[in-house]
mmCIF file of C-alpha atoms in Angstrom:
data_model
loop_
_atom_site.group_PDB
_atom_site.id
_atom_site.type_symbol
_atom_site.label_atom_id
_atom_site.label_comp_id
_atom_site.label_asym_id
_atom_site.label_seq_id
_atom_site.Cartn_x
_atom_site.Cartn_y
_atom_site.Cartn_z
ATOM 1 C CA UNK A 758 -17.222 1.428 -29.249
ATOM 2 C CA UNK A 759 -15.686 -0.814 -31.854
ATOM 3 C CA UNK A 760 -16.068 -3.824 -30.011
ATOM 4 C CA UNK A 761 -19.758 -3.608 -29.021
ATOM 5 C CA UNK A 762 -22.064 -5.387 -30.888
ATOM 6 C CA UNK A 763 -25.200 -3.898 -30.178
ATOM 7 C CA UNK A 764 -26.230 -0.349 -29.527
ATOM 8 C CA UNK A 765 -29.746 -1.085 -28.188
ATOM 9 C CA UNK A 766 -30.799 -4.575 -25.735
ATOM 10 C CA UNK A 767 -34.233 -4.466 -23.847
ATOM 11 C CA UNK A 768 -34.381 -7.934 -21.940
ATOM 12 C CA UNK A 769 -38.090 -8.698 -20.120
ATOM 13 C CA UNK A 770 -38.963 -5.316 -20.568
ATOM 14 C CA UNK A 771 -42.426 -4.249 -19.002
ATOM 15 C CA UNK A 772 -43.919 -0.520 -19.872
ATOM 16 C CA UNK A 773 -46.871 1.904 -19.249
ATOM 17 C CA UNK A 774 -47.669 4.685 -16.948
ATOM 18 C CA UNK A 775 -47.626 4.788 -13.622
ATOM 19 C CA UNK A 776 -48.105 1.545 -11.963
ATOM 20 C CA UNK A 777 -50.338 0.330 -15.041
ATOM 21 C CA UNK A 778 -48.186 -2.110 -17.382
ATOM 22 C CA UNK A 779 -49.248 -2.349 -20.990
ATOM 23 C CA UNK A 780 -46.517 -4.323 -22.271
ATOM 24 C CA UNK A 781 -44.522 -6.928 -20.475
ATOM 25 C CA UNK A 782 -41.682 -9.576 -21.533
ATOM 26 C CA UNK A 783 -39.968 -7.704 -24.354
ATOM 27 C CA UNK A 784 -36.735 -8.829 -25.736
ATOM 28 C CA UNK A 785 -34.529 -7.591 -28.712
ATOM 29 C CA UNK A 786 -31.417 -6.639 -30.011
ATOM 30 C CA UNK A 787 -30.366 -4.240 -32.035
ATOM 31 C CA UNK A 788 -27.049 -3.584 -33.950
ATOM 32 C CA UNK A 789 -25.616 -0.768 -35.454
ATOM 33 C CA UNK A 790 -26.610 0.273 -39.260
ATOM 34 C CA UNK A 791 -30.050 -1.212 -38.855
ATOM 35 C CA UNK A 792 -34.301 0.381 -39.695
ATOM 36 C CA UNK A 793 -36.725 -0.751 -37.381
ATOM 37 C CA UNK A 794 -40.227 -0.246 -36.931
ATOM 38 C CA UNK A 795 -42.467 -0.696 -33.781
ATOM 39 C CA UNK A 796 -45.659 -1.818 -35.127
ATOM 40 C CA UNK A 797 -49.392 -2.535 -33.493
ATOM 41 C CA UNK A 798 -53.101 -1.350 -33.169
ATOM 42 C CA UNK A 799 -53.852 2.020 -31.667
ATOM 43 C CA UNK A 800 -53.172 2.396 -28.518
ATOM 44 C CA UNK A 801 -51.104 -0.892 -27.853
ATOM 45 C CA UNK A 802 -48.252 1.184 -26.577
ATOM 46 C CA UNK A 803 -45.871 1.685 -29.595
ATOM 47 C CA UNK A 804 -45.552 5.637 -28.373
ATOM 48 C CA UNK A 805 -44.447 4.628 -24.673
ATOM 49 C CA UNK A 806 -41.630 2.125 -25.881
ATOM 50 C CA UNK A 807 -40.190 4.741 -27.793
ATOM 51 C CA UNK A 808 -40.525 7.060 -25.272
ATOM 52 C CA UNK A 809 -39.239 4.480 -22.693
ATOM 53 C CA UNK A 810 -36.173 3.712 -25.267
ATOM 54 C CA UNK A 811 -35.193 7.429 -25.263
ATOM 55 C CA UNK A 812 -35.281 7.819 -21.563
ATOM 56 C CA UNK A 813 -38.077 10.088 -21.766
ATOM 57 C CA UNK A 814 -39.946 8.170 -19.174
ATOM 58 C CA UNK A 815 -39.187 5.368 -16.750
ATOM 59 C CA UNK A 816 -39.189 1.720 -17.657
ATOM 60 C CA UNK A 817 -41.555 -0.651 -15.190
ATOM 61 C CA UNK A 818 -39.505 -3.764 -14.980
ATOM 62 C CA UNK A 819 -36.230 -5.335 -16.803
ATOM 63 C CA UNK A 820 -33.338 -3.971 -18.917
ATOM 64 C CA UNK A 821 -32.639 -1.879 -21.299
ATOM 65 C CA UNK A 822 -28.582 -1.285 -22.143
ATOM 66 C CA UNK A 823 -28.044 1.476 -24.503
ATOM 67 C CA UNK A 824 -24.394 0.458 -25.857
ATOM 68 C CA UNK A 825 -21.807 -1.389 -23.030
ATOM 69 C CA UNK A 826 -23.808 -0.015 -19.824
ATOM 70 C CA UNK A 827 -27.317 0.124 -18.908
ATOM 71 C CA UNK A 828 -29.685 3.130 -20.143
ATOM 72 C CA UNK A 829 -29.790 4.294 -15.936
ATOM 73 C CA UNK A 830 -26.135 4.659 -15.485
ATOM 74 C CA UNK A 831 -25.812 7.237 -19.085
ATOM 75 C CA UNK A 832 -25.667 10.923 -17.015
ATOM 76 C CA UNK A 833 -28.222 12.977 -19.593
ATOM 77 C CA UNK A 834 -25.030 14.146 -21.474
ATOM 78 C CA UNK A 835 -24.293 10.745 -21.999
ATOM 79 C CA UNK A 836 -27.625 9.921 -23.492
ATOM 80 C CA UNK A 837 -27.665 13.618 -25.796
ATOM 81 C CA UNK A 838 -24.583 11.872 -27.438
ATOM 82 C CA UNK A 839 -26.284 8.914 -28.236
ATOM 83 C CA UNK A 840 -29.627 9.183 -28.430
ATOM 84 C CA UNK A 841 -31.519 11.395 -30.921
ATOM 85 C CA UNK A 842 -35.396 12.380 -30.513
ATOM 86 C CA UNK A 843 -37.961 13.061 -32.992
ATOM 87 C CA UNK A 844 -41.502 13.297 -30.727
ATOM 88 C CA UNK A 845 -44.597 13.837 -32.755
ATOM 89 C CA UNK A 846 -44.800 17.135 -30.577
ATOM 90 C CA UNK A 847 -45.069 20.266 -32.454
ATOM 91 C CA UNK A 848 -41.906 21.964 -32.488
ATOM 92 C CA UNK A 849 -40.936 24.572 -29.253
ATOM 93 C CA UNK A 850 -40.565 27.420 -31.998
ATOM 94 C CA UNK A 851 -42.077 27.668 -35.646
ATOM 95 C CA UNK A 852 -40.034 31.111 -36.247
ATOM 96 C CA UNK A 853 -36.897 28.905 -36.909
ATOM 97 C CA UNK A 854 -35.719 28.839 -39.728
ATOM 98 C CA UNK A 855 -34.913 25.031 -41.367
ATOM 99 C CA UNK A 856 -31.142 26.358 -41.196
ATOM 100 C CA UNK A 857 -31.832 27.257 -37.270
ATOM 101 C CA UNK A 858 -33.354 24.571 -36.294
ATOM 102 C CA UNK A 859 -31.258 21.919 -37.751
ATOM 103 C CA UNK A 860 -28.377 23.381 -36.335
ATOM 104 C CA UNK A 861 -30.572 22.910 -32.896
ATOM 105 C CA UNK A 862 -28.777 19.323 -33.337
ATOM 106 C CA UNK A 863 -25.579 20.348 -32.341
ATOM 107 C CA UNK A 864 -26.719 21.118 -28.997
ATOM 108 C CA UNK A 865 -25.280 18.546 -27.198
ATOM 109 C CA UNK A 866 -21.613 19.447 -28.466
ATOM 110 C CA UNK A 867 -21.321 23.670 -28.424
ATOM 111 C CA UNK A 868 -20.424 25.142 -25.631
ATOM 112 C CA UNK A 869 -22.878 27.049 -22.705
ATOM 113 C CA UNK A 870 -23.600 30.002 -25.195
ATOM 114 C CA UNK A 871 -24.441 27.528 -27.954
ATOM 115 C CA UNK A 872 -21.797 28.672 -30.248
ATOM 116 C CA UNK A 873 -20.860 26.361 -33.327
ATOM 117 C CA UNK A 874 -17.822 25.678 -34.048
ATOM 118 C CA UNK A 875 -16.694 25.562 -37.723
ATOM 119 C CA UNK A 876 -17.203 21.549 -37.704
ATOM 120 C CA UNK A 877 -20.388 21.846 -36.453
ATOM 121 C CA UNK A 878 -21.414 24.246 -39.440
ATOM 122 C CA UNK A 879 -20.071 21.419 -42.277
ATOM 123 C CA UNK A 880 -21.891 19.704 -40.383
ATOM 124 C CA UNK A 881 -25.508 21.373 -40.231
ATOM 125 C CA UNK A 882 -24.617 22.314 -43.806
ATOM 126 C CA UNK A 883 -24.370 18.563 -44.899
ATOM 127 C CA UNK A 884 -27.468 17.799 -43.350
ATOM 128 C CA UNK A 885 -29.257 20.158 -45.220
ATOM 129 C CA UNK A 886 -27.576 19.128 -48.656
ATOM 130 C CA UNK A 887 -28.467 15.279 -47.201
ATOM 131 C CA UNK A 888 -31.695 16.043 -46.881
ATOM 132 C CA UNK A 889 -32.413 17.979 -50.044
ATOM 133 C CA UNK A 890 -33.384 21.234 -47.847
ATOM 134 C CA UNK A 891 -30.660 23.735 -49.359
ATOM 135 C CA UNK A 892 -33.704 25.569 -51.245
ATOM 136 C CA UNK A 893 -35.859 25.849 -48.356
ATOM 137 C CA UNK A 894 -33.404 26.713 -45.260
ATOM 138 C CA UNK A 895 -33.637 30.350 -45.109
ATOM 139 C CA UNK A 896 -37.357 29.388 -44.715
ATOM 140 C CA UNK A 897 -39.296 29.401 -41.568
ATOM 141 C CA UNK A 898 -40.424 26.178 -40.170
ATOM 142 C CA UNK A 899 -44.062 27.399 -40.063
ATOM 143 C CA UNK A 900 -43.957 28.038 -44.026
ATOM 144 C CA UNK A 901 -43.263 24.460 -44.496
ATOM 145 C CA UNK A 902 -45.356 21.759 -45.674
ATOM 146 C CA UNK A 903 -45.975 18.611 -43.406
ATOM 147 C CA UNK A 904 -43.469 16.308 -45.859
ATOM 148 C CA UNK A 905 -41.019 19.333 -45.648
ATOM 149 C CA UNK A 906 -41.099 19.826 -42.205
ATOM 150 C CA UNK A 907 -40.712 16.054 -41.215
ATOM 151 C CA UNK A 908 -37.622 16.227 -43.383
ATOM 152 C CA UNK A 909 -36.345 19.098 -41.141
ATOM 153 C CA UNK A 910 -37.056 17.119 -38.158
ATOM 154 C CA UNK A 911 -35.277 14.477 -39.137
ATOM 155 C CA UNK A 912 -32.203 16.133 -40.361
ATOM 156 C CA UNK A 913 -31.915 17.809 -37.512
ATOM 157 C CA UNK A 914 -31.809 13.982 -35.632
ATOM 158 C CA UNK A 915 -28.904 13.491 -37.866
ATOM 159 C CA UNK A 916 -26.967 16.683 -37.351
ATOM 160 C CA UNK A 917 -27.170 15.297 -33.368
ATOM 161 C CA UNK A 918 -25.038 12.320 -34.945
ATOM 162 C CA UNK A 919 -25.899 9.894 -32.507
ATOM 163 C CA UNK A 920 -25.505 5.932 -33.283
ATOM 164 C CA UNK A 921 -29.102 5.863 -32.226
ATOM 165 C CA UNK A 922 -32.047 7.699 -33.809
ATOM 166 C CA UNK A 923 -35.673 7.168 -32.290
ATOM 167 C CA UNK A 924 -38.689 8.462 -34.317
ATOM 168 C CA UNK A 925 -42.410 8.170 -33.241
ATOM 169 C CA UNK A 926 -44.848 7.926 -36.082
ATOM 170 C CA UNK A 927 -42.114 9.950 -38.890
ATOM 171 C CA UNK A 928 -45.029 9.510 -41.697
ATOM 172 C CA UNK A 929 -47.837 11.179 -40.097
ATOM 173 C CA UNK A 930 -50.235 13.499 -42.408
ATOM 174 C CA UNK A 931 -48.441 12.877 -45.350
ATOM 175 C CA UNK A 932 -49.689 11.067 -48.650
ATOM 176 C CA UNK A 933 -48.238 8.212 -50.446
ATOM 177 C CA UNK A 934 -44.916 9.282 -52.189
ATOM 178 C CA UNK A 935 -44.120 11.254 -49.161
ATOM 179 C CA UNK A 936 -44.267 8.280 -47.083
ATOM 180 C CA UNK A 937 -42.349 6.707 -48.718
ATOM 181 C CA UNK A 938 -39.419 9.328 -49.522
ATOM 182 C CA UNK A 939 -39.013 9.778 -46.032
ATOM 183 C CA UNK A 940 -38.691 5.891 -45.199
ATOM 184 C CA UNK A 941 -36.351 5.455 -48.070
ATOM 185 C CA UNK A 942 -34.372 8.421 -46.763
ATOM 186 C CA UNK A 943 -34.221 6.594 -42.931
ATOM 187 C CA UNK A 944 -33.340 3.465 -44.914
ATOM 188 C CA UNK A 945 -30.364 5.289 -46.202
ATOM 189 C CA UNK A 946 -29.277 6.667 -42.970
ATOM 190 C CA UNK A 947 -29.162 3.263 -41.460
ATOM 191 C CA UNK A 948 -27.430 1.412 -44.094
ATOM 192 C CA UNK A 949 -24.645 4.643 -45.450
ATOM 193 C CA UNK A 950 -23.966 5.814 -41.977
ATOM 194 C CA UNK A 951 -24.388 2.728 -39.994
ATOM 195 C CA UNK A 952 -27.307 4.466 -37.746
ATOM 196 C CA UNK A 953 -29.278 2.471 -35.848
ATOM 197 C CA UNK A 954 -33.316 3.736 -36.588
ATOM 198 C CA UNK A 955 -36.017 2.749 -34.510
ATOM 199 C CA UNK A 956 -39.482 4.699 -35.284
ATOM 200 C CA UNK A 957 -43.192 3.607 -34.578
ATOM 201 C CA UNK A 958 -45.595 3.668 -37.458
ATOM 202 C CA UNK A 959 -48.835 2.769 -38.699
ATOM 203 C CA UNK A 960 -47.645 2.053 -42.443
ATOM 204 C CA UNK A 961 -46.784 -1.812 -41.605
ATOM 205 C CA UNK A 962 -46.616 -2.767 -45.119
ATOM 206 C CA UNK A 963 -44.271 -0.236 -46.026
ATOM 207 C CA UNK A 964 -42.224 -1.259 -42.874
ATOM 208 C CA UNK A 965 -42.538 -4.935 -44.250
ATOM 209 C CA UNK A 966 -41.003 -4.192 -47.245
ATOM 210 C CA UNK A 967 -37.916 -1.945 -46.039
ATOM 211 C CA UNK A 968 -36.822 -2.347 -42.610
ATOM 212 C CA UNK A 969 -34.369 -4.789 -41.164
ATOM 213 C CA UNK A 970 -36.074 -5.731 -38.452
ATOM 214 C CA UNK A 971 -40.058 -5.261 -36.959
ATOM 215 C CA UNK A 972 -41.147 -5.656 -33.360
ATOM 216 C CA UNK A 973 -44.664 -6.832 -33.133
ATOM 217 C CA UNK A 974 -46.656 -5.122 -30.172
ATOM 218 C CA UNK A 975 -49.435 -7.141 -29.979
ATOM 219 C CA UNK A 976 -50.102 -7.856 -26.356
ATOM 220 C CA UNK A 977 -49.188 -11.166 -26.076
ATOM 221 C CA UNK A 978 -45.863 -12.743 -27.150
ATOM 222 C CA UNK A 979 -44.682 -9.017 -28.626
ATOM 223 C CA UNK A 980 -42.786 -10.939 -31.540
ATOM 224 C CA UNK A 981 -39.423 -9.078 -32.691
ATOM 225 C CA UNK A 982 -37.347 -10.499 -35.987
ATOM 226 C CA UNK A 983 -36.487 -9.467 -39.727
ATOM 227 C CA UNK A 984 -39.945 -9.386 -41.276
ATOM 228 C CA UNK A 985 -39.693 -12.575 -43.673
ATOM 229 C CA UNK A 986 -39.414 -14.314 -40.086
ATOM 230 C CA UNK A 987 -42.505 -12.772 -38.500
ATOM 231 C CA UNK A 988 -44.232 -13.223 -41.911
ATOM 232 C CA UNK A 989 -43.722 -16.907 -42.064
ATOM 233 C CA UNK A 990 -44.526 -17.324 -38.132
ATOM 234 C CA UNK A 991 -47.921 -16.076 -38.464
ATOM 235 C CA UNK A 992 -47.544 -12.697 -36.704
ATOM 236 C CA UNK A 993 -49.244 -10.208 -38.642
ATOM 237 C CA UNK A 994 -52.051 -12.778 -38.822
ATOM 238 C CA UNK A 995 -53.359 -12.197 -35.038
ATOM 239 C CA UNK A 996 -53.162 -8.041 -35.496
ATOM 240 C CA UNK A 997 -56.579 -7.206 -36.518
ATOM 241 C CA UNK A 998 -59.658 -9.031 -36.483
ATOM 242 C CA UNK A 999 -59.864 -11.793 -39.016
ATOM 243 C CA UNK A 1000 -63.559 -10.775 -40.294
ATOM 244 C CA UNK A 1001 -62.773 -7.496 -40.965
ATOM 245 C CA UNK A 1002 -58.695 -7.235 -42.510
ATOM 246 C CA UNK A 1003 -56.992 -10.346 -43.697
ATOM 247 C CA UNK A 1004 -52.980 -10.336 -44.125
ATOM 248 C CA UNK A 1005 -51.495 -12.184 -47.233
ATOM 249 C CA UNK A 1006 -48.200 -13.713 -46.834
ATOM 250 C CA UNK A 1007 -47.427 -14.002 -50.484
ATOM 251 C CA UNK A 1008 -47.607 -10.395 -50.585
ATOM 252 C CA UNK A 1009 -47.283 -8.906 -47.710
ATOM 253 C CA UNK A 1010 -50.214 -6.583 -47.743
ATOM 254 C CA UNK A 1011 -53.316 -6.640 -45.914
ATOM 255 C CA UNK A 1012 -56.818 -7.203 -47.591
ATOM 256 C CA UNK A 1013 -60.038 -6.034 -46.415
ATOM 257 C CA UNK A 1014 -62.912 -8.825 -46.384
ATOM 258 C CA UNK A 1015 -65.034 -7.738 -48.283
#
């Protein structure tokens, strides 16, 4: 793997469902140890790329390659060992415990009865110390807050220890500081353990101001780039309608027209 220098390519990708494309001529490239959001207005298909990324359904035209090959020619095992999932689904079982569930990660490694090995215990056991859940892992995951939960979800993405870690909308329902603590946190997973992060969200000034790289659904040129470049070309101009929410450059925050 040393030698590759990018663990996620989409070249003239097209999406959507069914025969119905909602997003067409999509390039970017993605290197290990970077954050990157998927940004757009409802409904513009940030949700299907991500899905589409993580193999969850199939891709209407072009290329993605996940690492040296292309994402069709992974077997499933393949993709379990590189690819980690966090769907805004609810989860399968709230009677987990935070313990339980984020040991769920090392699926893709135990053997047919699920067993752990002692590795995959420092492991799980890390994650939860990572992720500041040591107090709360005896808990079950239906006792949890929404901030607390999201945390569990995404430690147990880690404890999967894939190079890449795909999130759809990680902020949801939670205020402010919570927001934030959790995009700091997926900051710090890309940069300390050279994870590459890819997660749609709403919260595009907060992306602005702490991911590595942004791609722009907007259904037209679908701009990708680190955000001082998409700043200075205008992008987050053309997302909303001018009379109603104006972006400022300067500092890169939206204003509403009053």
């Amino acid at each position: 793997m040393a030698h590759q220098t990018h663990i996620l390519e989409a070249n003239n990708l097209a999406i959507g469902y069914g025969n119905q494309e909602i997003i067409s001529n999509l390039d970017f490239k993605l290197p290990l140890g970077e954050l990157c959001a998927i940004v757009g207005i409802n409904g513009v298909g940030k949700s299907t790329l991500l899905r589409t990324l993580g193999h969850l359904q199939p891709m209407l035209g072009g290329t993605i390659n996940l690492g040296d090959k292309a994402l069709l020619e992974h077997s499933n095992k393949e993709i379990a060992r590189q690819i980690s999932l966090v769907l805004t689904e609810p989860i399968a079982s709230k009677n987990l415990t935070v313990a339980e569930l984020i040991a769920l990660g090392r699926q893709p490694y135990t053997n047919w009865l699920g067993n752990l090995t002692q590795e995959d215990k420092v492991h799980v056991k890390k994650c939860i110390d990572d992720f500041e859940l040591t107090h709360l892992k005896n808990k079950k995951c239906h006792q949890l807050s929404d901030g607390q939960l999201q945390r569990a979800l995404v430690a147990r993405a880690m404890a999967q220890d894939t190079p890449l870690i795909l999130l759809d909308e990680p902020t949801t329902h939670l205020d402010l500081y919570h927001k934030v603590q959790i995009l700091k946190l997926l900051q710090k997973l890309a940069h300390s353990f050279n994870k590459t992060i890819v997660f749609t969200t709403h919260e595009i000034e907060l992306a602005i101001q702490l991911c590595d790289k942004m791609i722009v659904l907007d259904n037209a040129s679908n701009p990708f780039g680190n955000p001082c470049e998409l700043i200075e070309a205008g992008h987050f101009d053309r997302l909303f309608p001018k009379e109603m929410v104006q972006f400022d450059p300067k500092s890169g925050s939206f204003k509403v027209v009053k």
